[in-house]
XYZ file of C-alpha atoms in Angstrom:
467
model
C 12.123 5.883 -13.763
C 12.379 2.716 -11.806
C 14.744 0.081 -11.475
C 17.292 1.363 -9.448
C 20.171 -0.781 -7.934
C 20.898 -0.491 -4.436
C 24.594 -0.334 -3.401
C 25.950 -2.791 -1.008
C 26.887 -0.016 1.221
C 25.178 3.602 2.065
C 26.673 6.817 3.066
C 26.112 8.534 6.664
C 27.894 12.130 6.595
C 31.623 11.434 5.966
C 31.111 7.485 6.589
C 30.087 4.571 4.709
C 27.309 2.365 6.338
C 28.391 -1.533 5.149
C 25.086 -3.607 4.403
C 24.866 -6.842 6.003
C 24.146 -9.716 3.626
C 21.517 -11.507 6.037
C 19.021 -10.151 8.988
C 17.176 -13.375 8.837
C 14.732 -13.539 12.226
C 16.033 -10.528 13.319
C 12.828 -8.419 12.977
C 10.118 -7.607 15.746
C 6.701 -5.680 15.518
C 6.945 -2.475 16.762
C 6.210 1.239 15.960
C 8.969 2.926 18.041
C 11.058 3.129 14.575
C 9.114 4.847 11.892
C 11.718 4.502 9.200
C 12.297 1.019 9.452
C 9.489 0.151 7.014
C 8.395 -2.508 5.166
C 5.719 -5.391 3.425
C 7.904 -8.166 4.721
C 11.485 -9.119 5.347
C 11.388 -11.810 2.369
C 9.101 -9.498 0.063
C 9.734 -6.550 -2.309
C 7.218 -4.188 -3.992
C 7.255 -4.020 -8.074
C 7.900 -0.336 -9.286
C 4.681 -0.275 -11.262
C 2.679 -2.877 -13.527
C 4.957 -6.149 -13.209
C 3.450 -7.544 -16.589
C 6.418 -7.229 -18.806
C 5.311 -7.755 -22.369
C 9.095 -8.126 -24.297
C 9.704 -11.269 -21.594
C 10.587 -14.153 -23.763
C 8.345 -17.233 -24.243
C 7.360 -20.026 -25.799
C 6.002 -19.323 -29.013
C 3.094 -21.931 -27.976
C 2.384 -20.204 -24.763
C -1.271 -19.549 -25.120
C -0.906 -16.558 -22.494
C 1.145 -14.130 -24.900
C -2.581 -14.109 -26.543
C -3.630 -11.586 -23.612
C -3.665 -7.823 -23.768
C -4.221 -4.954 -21.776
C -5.974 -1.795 -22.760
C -3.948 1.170 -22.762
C -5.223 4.752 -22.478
C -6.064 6.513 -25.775
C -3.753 9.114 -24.560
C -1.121 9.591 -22.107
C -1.823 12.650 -20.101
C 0.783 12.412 -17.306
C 2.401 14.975 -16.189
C 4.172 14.390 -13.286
C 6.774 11.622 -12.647
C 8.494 10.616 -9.327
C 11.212 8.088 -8.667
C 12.493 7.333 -5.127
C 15.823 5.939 -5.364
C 19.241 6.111 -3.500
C 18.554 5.186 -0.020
C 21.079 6.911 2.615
C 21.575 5.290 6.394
C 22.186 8.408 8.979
C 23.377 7.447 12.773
C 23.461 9.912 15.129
C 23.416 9.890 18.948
C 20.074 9.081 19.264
C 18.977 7.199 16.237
C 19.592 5.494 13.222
C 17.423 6.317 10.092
C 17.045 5.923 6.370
C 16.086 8.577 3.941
C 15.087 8.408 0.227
C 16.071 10.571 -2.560
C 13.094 11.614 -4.003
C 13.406 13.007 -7.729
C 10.140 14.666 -9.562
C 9.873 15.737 -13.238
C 6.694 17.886 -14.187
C 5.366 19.725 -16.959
C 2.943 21.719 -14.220
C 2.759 25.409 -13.907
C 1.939 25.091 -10.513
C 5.647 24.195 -9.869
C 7.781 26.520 -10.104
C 10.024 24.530 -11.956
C 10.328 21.017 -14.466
C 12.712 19.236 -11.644
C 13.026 18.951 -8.239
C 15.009 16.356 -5.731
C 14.931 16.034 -1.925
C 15.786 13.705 0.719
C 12.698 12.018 2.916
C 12.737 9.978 5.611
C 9.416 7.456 6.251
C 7.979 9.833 8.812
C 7.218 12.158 6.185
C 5.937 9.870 3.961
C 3.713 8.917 6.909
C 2.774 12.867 7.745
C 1.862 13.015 3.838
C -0.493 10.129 3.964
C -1.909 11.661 7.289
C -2.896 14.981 5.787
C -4.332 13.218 2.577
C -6.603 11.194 4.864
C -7.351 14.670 6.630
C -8.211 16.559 3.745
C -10.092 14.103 1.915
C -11.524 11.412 4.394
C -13.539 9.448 2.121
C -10.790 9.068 -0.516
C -8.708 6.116 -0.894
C -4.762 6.768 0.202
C -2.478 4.089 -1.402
C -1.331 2.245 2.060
C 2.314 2.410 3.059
C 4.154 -0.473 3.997
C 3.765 -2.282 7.743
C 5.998 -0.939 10.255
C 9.197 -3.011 11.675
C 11.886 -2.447 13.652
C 15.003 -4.312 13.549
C 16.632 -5.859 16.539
C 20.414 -5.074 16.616
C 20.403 -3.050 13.867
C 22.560 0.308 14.706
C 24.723 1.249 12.006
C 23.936 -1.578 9.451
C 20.818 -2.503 7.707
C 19.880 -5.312 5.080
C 20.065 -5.104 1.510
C 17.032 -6.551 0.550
C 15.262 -4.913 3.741
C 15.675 -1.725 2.214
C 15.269 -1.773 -1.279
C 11.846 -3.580 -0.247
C 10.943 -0.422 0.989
C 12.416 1.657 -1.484
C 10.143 0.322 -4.208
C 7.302 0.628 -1.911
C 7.753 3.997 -0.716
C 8.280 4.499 -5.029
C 5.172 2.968 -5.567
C 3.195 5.206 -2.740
C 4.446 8.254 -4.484
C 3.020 7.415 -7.971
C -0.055 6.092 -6.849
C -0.210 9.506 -5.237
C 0.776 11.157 -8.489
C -1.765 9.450 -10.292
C -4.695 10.401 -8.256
C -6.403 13.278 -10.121
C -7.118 14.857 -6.370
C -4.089 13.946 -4.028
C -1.636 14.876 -7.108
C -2.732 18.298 -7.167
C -2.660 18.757 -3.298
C -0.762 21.522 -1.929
C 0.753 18.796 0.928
C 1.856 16.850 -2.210
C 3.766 19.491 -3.933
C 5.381 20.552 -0.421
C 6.439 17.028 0.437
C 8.106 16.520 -3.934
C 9.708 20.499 -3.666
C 10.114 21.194 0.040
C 13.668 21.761 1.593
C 14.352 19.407 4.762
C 13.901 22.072 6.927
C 10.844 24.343 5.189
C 9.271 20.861 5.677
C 9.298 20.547 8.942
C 8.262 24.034 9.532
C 5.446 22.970 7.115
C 4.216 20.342 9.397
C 4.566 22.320 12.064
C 1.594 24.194 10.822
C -0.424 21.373 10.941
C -3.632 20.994 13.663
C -2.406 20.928 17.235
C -2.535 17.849 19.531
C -5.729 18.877 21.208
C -7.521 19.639 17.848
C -6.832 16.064 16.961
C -7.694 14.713 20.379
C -11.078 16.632 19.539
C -11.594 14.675 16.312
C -10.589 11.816 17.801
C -12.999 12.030 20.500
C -16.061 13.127 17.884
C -14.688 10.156 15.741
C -15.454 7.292 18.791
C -18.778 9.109 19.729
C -20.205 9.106 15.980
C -18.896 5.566 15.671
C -20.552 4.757 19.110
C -23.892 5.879 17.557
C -23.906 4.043 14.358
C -25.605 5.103 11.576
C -29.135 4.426 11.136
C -29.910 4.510 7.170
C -26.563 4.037 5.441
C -27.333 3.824 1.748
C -27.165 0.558 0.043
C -24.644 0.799 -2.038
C -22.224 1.688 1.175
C -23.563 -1.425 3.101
C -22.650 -3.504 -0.272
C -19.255 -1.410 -0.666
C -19.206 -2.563 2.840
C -19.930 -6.429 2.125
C -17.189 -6.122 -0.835
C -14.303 -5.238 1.220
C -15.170 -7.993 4.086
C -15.158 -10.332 0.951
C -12.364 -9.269 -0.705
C -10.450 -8.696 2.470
C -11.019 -12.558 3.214
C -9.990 -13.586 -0.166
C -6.792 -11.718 -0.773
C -5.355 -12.132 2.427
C -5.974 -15.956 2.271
C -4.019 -15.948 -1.142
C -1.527 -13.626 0.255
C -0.620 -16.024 3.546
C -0.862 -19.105 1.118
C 1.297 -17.808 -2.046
C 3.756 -16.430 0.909
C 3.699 -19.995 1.988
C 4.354 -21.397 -1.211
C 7.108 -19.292 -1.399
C 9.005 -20.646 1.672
C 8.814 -23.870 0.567
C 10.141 -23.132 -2.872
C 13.122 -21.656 -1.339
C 13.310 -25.233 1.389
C 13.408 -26.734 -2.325
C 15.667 -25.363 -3.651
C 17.891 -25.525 -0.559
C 17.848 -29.426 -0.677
C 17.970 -29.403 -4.351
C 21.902 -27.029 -4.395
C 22.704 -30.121 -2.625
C 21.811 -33.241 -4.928
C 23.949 -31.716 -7.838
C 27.495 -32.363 -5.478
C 26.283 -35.507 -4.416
C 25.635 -36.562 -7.760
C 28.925 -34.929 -9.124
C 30.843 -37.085 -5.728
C 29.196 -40.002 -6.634
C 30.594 -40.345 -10.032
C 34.182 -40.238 -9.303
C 33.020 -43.679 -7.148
C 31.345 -45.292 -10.230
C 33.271 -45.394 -13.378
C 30.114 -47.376 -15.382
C 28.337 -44.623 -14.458
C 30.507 -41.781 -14.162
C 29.374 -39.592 -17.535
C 25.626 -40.142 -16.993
C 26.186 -39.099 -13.333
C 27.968 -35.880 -14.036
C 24.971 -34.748 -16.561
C 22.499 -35.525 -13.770
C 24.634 -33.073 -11.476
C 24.773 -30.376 -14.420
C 21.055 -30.819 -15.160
C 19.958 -30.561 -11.009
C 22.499 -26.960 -11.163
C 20.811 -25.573 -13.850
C 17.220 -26.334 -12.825
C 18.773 -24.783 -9.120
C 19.576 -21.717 -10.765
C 15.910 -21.473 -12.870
C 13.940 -22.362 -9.464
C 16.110 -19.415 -7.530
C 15.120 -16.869 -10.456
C 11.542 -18.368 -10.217
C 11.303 -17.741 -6.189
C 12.728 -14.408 -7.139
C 10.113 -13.166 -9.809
C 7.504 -14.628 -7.061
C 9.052 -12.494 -4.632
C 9.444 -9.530 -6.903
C 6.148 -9.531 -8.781
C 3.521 -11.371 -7.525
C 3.771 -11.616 -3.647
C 3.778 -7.876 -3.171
C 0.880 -6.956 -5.084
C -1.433 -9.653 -3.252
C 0.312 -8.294 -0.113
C -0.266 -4.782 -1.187
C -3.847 -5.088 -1.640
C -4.631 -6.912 1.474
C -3.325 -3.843 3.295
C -5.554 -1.557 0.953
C -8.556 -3.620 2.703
C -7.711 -2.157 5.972
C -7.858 1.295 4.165
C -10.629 0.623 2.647
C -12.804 -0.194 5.868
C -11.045 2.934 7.565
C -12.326 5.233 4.919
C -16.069 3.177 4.698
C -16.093 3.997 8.926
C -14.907 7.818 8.014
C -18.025 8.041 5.727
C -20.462 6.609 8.304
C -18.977 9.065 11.137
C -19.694 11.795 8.733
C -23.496 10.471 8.300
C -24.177 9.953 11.914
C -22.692 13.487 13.074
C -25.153 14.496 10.293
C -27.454 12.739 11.644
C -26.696 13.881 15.607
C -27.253 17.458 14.412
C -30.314 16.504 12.713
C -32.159 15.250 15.934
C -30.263 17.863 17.952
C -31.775 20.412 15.725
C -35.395 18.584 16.046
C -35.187 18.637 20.200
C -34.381 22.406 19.739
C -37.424 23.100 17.900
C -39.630 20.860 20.304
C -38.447 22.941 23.190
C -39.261 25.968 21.674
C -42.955 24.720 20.599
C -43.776 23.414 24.476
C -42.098 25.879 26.269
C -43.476 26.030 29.942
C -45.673 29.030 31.161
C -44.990 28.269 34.613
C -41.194 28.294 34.172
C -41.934 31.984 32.517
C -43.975 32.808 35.792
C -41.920 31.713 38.306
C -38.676 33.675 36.277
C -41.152 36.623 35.927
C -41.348 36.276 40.115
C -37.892 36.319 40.403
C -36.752 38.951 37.721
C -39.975 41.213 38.146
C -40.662 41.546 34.498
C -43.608 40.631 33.037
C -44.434 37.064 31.595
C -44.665 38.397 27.833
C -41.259 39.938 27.967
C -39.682 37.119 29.046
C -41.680 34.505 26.972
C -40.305 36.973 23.930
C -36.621 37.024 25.153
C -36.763 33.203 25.481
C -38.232 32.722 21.648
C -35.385 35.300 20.491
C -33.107 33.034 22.369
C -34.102 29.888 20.791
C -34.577 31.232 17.364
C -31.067 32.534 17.556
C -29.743 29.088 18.935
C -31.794 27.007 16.655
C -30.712 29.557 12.938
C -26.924 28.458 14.393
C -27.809 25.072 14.419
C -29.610 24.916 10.974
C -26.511 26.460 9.700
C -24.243 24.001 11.133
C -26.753 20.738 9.436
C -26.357 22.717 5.866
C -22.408 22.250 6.503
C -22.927 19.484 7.632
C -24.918 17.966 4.647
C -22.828 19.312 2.009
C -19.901 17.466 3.690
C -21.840 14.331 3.431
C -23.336 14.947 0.374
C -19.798 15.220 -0.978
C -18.078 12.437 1.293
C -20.730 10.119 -0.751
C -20.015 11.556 -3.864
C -15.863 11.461 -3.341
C -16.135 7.787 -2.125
C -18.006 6.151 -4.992
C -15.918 8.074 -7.832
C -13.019 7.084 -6.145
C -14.470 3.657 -5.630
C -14.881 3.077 -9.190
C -11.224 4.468 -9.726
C -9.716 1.933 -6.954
C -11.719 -1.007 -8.563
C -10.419 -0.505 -11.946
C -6.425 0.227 -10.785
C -6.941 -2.902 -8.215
C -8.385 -5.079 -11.183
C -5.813 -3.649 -13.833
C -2.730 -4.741 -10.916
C -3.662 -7.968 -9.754
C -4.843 -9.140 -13.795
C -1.140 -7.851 -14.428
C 0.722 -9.700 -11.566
C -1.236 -13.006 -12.709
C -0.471 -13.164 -15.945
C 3.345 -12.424 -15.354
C 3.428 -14.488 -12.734
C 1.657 -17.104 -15.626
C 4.557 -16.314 -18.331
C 7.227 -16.736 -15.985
C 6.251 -20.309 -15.005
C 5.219 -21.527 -18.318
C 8.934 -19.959 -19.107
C 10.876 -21.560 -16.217
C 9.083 -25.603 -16.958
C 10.061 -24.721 -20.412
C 13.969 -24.003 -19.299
C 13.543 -27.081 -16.930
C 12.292 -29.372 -19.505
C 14.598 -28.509 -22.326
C 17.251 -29.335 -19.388
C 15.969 -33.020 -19.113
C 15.053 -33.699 -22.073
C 18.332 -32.518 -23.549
C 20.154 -35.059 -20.416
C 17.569 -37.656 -22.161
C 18.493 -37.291 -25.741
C 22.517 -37.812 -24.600
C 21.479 -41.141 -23.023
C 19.824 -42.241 -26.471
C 22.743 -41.288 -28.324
C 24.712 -43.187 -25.725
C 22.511 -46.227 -25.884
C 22.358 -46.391 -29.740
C 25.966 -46.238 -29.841
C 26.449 -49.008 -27.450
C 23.547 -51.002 -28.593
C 22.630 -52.456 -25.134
C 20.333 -49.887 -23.381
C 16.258 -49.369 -24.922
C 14.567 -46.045 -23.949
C 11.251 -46.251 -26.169
């Protein structure tokens, strides 16, 4: 389902949109644009698990000797591929959209195929109403948001299959979930016409109702929580951890990266200096020329290596170290949900103390003023109270069974998150292993084959010793 080739130019109505080849330094940080999407201008996002095990390799490469587990059974029943990105200008904007195709076996749907168009907004509103729905369960991130500068009518290449295979990636993490695959937002966003979308979202809580959760949101995390369970404060420790680690590796292997490619930039030019210089030096003309074939070939291994970095292992270090952000969202979700709990606990205990030390003189001086008796009044206060304080009991039950199962959806979906995160990055480092015990093997065999000519040379001529 994945592996799609983008085309070097994309249709807008009637019109063909022509790709430039480079954007280099062209993009800024901004969030005016939300369909100009993506990890990173020099990154791209693997389909799925970028261990390939048919890659060739040395038969004394000791890593082939790994394996993965592999479910007992394959049970999934819902596949979705994002493919054929489509550049749309009109008056007012520019934007990309996705074709989004989705095979099922579910009776839910009301039938085995479906395909749509989405822009990133909507990929954005899905990921929205996940959080919404499920607030302590772990939404695959998207990718960052950019906006590139000068960019009306033509976009990059690269730049958009980058997001492509992210956006594909999203989707299937989505479709693997056992909760978010069966949500009704998910089925709406894989089936949904443009426009019964957008009268979907429409639907959706009003400004001021999310203002209002917004608001409760700061308060709760203005109060803190006072007895968060242990195993949330170590969840808690884990992610700082982890968030420390992953994004050092991710800045340092991006790092890496840019100084492969300075490499290889000053290595394309040995092999026509070499290549110039023999035409000067007729003694050394032949061995010259090999050196220049041998420096090409190693050029074109070391741009295929920065590739498979860029490819395989730079995006899933970069991935994760946005899932850390995610993660601390949902782990401050959780504790908002404990301390409301907790709000309407105390609330609830005030209540109760203001019922049990209600003042007789207050009843007097209203029984003064009203001309009813004390006892009257006293009663129509307690019926009051007991009326106010039922309501509020009733809101700390709801209010408990949504923390009782905000706990309980976090650490299932903890465990799940640990063991996809674990299965990913083990993946990415092993390929990542294969493919540069592969491309020292290619460069090696290159030398050593330019080494082997010179012997036969030398025994031929009888004048030059390489033991």
């Amino acid at each position: 389902m994945s592996g799609f080739v983008v085309d070097s130019t994309v249709s807008s109505g009637n019109s063909s949109v022509a790709i430039p080849t480079d954007i280099s330094g062209q993009i800024l940080d901004l969030d005016e644009d939300d369909d100009l999407e993506v990890f990173s201008k020099d990154t791209t996002v693997t389909d799925g698990s970028s261990f390939n095990a048919s890659m060739q390799t040395s038969p004394a490469s000791m890593i082939n000797q790994y394996k993965f587990e592999e479910d007992a059974e394959d049970t999934k029943d819902i596949f979705v591929t994002v493919d054929n990105p489509e550049s749309h200008v009109t008056a007012i904007e520019t934007y990309i959209t996705y074709r989004v195709v989705t095979k099922t076996t579910r009776s839910e749907f009301d039938s085995s195929e479906f395909e749509v168009r989405r822009r990133y907004q909507d990929f954005l509103w899905l990921k929205g109403r996940l959080e919404e729905a499920h607030p302590t369960l772990i939404v695959h991130p998207l990718p960052e948001k950019f906006v590139v500068k000068g960019m009306v009518e033509r976009f990059n290449e690269d730049f958009i299959e980058t997001r492509r295979r992210a956006l594909h990636r999203f989707l299937n993490k989505i479709a693997e979930h056992p909760i978010f695959s069966s949500s009704e937002d998910f089925k709406i966003f894989l089936t949904a016409a443009s426009g019964e979308l957008t009268s979907y979202k429409k639907q959706g809580p009003g400004f001021l109702s999310r203002m209002g959760e917004t608001v409760k949101a700061v308060a709760a995390a203005v109060r803190g929580v006072r007895n968060r369970p242990q195993e949330f404060t170590e969840m808690q420790e884990y992610v700082e951890a982890f968030s420390q680690k992953i994004s050092s590796l991710d800045k340092v292997t991006q790092r890496i990266v840019r100084e492969q490619k300075e490499y290889l930039e000053e290595l394309k030019e040995c092999g026509p200096t070499y290549a110039l210089w023999s035409q000067s030096e007729e003694e050394l003309a032949e061995p010259l020329k090999d050196v220049a074939g041998c420096v090409d070939r190693c050029c074109k291994e070391t741009e295929e290596q920065v590739k498979n970095l860029n490819d395989n292992l730079i995006p899933v270090l970069h991935e994760y170290a946005l899932c850390t952000e995610t993660l601390k969202a949902v782990l401050r979700r959780r504790d908002n949900i404990q301390a409301d709990f907790e709000a309407k606990t105390e609330a609830l205990a005030t209540k109760k103390a203001d019922r049990d030390t209600e003042s007789k003189v207050l009843s007097l001086a209203w029984d003064s003023l009203v001309g009813r008796s004390p006892e009257e009044v006293k009663q129509q206060k307690q019926q009051t109270l007991k009326g106010e304080i039922k309501e509020m009991r009733d809101d700390l039950d709801k209010a408990e069974d949504r923390l009782e199962w905000a706990n309980n959806a976090l650490k299932s979906d903890w465990t799940r998150w640990q063991k996809d995160m674990r299965t990913d990055l083990r993946s990415a480092f092993v390929d990542t292993a294969e493919r540069n015990v592969n491309y020292y093997e290619k460069c090696l065999a290159v030398w050593e084959s330019f080494l082997h000519s010179q012997r036969t040379d030398a025994e031929g001529n009888g004048n030059v010793d390489f033991s």
